[in-house]
Tab-separated table of C-alpha atoms in Angstrom:
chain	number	residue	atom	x	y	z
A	253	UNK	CA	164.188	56.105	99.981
A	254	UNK	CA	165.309	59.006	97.287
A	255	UNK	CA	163.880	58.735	93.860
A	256	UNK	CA	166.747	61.042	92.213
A	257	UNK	CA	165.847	62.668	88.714
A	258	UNK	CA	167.100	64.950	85.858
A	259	UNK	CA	169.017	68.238	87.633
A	260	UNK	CA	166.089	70.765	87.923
A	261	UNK	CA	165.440	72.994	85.280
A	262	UNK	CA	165.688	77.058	85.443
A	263	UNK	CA	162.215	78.697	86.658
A	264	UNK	CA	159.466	78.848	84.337
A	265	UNK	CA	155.878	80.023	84.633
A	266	UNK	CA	152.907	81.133	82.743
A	267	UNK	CA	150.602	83.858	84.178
A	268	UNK	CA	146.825	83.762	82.638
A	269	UNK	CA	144.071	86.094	83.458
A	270	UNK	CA	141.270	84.125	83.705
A	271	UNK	CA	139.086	86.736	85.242
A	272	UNK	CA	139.083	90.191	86.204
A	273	UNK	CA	141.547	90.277	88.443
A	274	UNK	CA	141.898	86.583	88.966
A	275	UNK	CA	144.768	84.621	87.755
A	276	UNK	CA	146.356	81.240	87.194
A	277	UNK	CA	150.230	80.752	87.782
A	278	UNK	CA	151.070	77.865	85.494
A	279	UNK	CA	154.424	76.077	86.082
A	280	UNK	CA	155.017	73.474	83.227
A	281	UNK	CA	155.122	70.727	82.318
A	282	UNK	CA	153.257	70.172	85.326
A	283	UNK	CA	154.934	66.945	86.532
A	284	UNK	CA	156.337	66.135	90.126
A	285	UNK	CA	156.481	69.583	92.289
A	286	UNK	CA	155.539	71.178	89.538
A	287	UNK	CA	152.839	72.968	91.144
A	288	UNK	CA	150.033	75.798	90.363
A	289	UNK	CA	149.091	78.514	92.541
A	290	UNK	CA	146.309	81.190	92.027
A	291	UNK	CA	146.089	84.775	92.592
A	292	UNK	CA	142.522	86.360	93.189
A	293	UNK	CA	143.440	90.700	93.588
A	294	UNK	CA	140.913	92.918	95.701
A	295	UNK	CA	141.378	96.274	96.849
A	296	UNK	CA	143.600	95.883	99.364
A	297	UNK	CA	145.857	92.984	98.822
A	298	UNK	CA	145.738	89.554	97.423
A	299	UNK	CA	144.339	86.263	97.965
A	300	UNK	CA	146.742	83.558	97.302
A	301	UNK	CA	145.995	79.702	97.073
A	302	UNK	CA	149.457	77.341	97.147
A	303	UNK	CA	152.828	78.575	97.206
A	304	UNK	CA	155.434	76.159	95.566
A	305	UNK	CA	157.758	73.633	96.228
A	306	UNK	CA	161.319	75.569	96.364
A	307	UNK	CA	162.420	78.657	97.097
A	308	UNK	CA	163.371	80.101	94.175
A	309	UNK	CA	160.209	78.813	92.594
A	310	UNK	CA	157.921	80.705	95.435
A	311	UNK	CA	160.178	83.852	95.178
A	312	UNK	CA	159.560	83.858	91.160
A	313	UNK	CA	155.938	83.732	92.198
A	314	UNK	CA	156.066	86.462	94.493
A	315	UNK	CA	157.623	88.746	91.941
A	316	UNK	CA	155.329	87.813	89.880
A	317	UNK	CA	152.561	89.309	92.266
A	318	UNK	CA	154.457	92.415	92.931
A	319	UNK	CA	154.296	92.843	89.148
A	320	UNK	CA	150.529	93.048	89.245
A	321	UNK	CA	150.452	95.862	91.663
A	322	UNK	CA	148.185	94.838	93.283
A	323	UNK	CA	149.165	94.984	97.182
A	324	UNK	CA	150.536	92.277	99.495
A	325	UNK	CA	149.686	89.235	99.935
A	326	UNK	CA	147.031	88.990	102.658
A	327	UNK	CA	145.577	85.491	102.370
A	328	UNK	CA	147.267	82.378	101.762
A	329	UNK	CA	145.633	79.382	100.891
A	330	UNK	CA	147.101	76.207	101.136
A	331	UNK	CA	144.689	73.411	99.274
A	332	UNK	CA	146.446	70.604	101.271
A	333	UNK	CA	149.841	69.917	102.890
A	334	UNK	CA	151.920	68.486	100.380
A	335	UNK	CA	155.162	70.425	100.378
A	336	UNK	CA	155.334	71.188	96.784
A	337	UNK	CA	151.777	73.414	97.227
A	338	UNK	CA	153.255	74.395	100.947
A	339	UNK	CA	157.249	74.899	101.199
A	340	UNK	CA	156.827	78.368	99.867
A	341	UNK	CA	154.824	79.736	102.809
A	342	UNK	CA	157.526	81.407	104.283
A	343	UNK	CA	158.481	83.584	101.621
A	344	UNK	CA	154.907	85.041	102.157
A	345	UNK	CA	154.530	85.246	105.651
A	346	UNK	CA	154.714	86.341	108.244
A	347	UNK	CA	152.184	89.236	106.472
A	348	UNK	CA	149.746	86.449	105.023
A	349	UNK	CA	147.414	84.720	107.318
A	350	UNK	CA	147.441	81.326	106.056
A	351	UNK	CA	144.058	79.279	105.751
A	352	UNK	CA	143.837	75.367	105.530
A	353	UNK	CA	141.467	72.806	106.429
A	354	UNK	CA	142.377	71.390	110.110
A	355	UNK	CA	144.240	68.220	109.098
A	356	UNK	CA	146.631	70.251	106.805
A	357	UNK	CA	147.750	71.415	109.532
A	358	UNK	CA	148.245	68.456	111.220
A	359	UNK	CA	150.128	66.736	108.573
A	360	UNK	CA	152.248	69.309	107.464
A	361	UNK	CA	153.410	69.457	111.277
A	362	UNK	CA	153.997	65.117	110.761
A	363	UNK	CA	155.792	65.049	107.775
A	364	UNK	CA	158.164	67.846	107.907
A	365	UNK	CA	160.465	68.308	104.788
A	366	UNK	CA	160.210	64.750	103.726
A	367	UNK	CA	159.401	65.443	100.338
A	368	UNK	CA	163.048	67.075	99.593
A	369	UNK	CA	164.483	63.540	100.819
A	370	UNK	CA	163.083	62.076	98.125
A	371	UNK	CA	164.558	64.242	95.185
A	372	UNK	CA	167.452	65.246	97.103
A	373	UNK	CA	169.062	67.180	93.727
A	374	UNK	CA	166.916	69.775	93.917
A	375	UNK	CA	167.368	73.284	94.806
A	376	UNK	CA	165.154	73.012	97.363
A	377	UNK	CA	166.146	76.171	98.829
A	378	UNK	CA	165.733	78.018	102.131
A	379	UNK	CA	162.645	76.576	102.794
A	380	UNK	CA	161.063	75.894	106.064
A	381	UNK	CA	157.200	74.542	107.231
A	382	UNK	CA	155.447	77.480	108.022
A	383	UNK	CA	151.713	75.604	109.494
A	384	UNK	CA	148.137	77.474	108.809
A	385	UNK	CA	147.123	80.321	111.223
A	386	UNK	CA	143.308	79.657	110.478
A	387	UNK	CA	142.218	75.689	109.754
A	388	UNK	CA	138.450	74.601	109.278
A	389	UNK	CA	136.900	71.941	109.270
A	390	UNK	CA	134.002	72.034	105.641
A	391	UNK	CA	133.227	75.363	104.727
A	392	UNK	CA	135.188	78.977	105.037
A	393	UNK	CA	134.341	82.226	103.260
A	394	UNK	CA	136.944	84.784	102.413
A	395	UNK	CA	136.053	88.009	100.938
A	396	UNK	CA	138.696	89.770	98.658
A	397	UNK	CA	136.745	93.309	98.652
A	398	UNK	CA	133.818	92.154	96.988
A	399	UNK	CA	134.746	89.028	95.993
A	400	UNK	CA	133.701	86.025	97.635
A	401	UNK	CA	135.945	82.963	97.498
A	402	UNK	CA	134.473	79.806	98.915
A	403	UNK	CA	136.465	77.596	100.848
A	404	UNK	CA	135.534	74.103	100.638
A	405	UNK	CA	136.961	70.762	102.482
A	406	UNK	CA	136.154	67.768	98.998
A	407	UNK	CA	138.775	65.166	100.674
A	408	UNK	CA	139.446	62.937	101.159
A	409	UNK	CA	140.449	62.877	97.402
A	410	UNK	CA	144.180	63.295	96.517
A	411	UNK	CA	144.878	63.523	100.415
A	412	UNK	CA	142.936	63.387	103.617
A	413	UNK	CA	142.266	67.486	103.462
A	414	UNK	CA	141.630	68.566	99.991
A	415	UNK	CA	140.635	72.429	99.832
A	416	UNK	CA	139.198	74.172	96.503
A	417	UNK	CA	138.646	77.495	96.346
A	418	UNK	CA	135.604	78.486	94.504
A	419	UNK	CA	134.825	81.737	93.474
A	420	UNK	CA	131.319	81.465	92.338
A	421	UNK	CA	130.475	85.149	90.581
A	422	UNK	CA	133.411	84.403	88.111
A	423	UNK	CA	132.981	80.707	88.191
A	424	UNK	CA	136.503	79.769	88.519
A	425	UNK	CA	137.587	77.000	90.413
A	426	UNK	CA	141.112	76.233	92.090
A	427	UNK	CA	141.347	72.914	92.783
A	428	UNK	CA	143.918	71.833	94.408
A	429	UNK	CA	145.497	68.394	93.261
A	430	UNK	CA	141.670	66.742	93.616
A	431	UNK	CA	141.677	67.651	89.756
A	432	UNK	CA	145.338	67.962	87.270
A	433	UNK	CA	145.373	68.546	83.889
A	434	UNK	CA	147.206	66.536	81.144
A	435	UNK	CA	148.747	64.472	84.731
A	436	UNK	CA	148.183	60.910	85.896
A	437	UNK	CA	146.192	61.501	89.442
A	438	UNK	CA	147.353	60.109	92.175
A	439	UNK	CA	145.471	58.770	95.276
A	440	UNK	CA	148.146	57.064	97.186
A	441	UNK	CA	147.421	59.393	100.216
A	442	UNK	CA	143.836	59.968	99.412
A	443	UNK	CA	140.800	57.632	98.240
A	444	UNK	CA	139.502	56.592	94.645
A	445	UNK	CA	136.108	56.434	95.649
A	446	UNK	CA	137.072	59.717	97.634
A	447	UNK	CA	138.151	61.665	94.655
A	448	UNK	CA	135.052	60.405	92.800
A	449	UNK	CA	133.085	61.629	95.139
A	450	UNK	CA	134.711	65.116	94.851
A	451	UNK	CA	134.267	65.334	91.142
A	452	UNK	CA	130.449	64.839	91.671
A	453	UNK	CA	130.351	67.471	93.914
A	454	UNK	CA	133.024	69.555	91.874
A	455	UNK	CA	131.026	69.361	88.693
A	456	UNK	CA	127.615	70.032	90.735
A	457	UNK	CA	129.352	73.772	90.782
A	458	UNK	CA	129.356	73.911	87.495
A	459	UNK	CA	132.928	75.616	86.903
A	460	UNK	CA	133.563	77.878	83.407
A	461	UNK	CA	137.147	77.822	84.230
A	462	UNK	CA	139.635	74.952	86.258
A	463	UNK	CA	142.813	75.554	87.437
A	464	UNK	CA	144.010	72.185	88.624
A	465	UNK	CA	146.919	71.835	91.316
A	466	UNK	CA	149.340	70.815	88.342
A	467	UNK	CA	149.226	71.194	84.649
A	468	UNK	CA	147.375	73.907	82.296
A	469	UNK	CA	144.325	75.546	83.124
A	470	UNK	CA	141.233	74.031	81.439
A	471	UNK	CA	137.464	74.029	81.813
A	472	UNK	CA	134.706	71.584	83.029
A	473	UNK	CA	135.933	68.830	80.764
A	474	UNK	CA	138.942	68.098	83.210
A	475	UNK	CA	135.711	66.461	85.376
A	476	UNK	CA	134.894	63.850	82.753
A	477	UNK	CA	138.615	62.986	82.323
A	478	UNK	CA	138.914	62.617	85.991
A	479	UNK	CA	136.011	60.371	86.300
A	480	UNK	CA	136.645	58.490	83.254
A	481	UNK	CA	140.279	57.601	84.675
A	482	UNK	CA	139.254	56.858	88.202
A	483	UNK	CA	136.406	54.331	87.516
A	484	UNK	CA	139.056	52.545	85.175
A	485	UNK	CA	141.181	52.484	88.121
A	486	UNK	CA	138.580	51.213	90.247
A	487	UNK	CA	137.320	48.457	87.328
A	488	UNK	CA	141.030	47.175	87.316
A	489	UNK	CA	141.281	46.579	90.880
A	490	UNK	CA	138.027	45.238	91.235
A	491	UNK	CA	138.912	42.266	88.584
A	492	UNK	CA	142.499	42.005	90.090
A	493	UNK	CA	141.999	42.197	93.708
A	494	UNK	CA	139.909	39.082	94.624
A	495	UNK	CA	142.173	37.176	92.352
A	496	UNK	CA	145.000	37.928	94.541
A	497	UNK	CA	147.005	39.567	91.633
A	498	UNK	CA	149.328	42.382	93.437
A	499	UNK	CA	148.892	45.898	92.043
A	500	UNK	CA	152.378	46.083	90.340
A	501	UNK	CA	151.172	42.748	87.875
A	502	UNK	CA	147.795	44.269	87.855
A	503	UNK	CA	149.130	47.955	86.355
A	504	UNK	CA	151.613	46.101	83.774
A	505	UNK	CA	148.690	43.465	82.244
A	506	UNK	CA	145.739	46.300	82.293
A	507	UNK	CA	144.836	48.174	78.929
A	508	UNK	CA	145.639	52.168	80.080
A	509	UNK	CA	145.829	53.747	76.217
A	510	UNK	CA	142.999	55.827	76.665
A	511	UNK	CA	145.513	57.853	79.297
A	512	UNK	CA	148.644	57.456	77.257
A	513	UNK	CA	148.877	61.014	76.680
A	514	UNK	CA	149.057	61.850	80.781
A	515	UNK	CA	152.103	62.708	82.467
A	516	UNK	CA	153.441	60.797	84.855
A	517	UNK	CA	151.471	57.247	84.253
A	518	UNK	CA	153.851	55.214	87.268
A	519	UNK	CA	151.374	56.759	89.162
A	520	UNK	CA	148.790	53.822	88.579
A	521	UNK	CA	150.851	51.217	90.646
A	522	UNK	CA	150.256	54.077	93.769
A	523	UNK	CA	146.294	54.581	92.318
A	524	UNK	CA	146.149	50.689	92.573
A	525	UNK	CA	147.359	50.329	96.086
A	526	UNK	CA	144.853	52.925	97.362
A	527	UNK	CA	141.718	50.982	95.344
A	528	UNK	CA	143.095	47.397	96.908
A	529	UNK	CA	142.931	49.102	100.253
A	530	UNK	CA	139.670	50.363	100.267
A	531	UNK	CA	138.807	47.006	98.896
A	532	UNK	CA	140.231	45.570	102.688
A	533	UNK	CA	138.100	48.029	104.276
A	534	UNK	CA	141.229	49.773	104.892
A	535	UNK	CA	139.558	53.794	106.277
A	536	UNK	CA	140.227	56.181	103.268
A	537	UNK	CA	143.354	58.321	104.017
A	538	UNK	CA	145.218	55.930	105.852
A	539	UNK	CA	148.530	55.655	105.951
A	540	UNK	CA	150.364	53.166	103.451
A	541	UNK	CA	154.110	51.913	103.100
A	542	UNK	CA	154.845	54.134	100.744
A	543	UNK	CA	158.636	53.720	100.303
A	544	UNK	CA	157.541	49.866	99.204
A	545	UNK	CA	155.099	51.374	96.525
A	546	UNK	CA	157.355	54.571	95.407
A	547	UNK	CA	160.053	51.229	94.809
A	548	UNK	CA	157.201	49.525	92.381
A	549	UNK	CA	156.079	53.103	90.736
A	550	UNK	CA	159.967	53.188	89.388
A	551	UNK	CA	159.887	49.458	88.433
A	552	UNK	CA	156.486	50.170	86.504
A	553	UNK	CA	158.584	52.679	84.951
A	554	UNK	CA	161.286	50.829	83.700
A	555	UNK	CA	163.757	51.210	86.701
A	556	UNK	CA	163.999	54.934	85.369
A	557	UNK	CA	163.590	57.684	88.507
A	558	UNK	CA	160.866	59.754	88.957
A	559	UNK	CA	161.231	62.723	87.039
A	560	UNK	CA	161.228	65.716	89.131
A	561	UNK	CA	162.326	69.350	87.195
A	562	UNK	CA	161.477	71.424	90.263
């Protein structure tokens, strides 16, 4: 099914230092494909975790990099296989090894370009799947000179292979879409009690500074957000489930002002499928019709589209 939006808007991105060396490339308002990446320098080259969803999106990116003058790209992290964090590989290979966890691979290889079928208004661009050159399975350790960025498999959270990068002198965390600020999560292709799970072991690092996988950077507080809104997910379904109540009824009767403010809030009916699952016993991760839900996400949201500026 396509979920056609506004026209996308022109490129826009904000570049924060939020360490020596290490930076966060912001791309509001942070809604669908509007992705983050992260740019840790070292003496020869970069370290670069996610690439955007389009190409004129990456290519703004990479100019943005060659501003810095700070050397090629070298590394390329992808923190899971969603297009909108991968589609932009190519403009940085093939001179960047690129580093995922094992089943990014895998499911970058199954679902293709998908995700442009569903906006098909985009500018999607000369884009292509370009697959990881190094996967892993929990824990990888890259040095940028002497920096050490930590490499660690938290899914299955947001998706099945959820990779943050950690860098532990500077205490910055890149996390990937297990954490997004000022956004709705979403779980729809992940686990609720998965991505709980990650923010206990997220917050057990004890991050000064979080760059989420969409939305602007923030600091530890994005953790107790997180949490809060996951265990309401997770209180909802467990009153709505047994009483056979379908998630669609279940989002429109349940009390969500304490989220208001988030982007993006259609994603509940998706959240709510993934908690009734794992209520079945259905394995975290596993695959669910998601046309059928992406069709009750827009009727949540008033039969409007899902609003993609990418």
């Amino acid at each position: 099914m396509t979920v056609t939006g506004p026209a996308p808007t022109s490129v826009t991105a904000e570049l924060t230092e939020v360490a020596d060396g290490v930076f966060a490339y912001t791309q509001p308002n942070g809604g669908w494909c509007l992705s983050n990446a992260g740019i840790v320098t070292g003496p020869e080259g970069v370290l670069l975790v996610d690439t955007a969803a389009t190409e004129r999106r990456a290519r703004a990116l990479a100019d943005r990099i060659t501003g810095l003058r700070a050397g090629p790209v070298r590394t390329l992290v992808n923190t899971h296989h969603h297009g909108d964090h991968t589609f932009g590989n190519g403009i940085f290979t093939p001179s960047a090894t690129v580093i995922a966890h094992e089943r990014t691979r895998q499911e970058m290889a199954e679902t293709g370009l998908a995700l442009t079928g569903l906006w098909p208004d985009v500018r999607w661009g000369d884009i292509q799947v370009v697959l990881p050159d190094v996967t892993f399975a929990h824990e990888l350790t890259v040095h940028v000179g002497e920096r050490r960025a930590e490499l660690l498999h938290v899914g299955p959270a947001h998706s099945t292979n959820d990779v943050v990068v950690w860098l532990p002198r500077e205490r910055v965390l890149f996390a990937g879409d297990v954490l997004m600020s000022a956004c709705t999560p979403f779980l729809l292709f992940g686990s609720v009690t998965g991505a709980l799970d990650a923010v206990a072991r997220l917050r057990a690092l004890r991050p000064r500074t979080v760059v989420c996988g969409h939305g602007p950077v923030t600091g530890p507080e994005i953790l107790d957000a997180t949490e809060r809104y996951l265990r309401r997910i997770v209180e909802v379904a467990a009153d709505a489930y047994p009483q056979g109540r379908p998630p669609l009824e279940a989002a429109r009767a349940a009390d969500w002002s304490e989220f208001a403010h988030l982007l993006d809030p259609e994603r509940v009916v998706g959240n709510l499928h993934r908690a009734y699952a794992e209520l079945a016993g259905v394995p975290a991760g596993a695959p669910l019709p998601v046309a059928a839900v992406l069709a009750e996400m827009i009727e949540y949201n008033g039969g409007r589209p899902l609003t993609c500026l990418a």
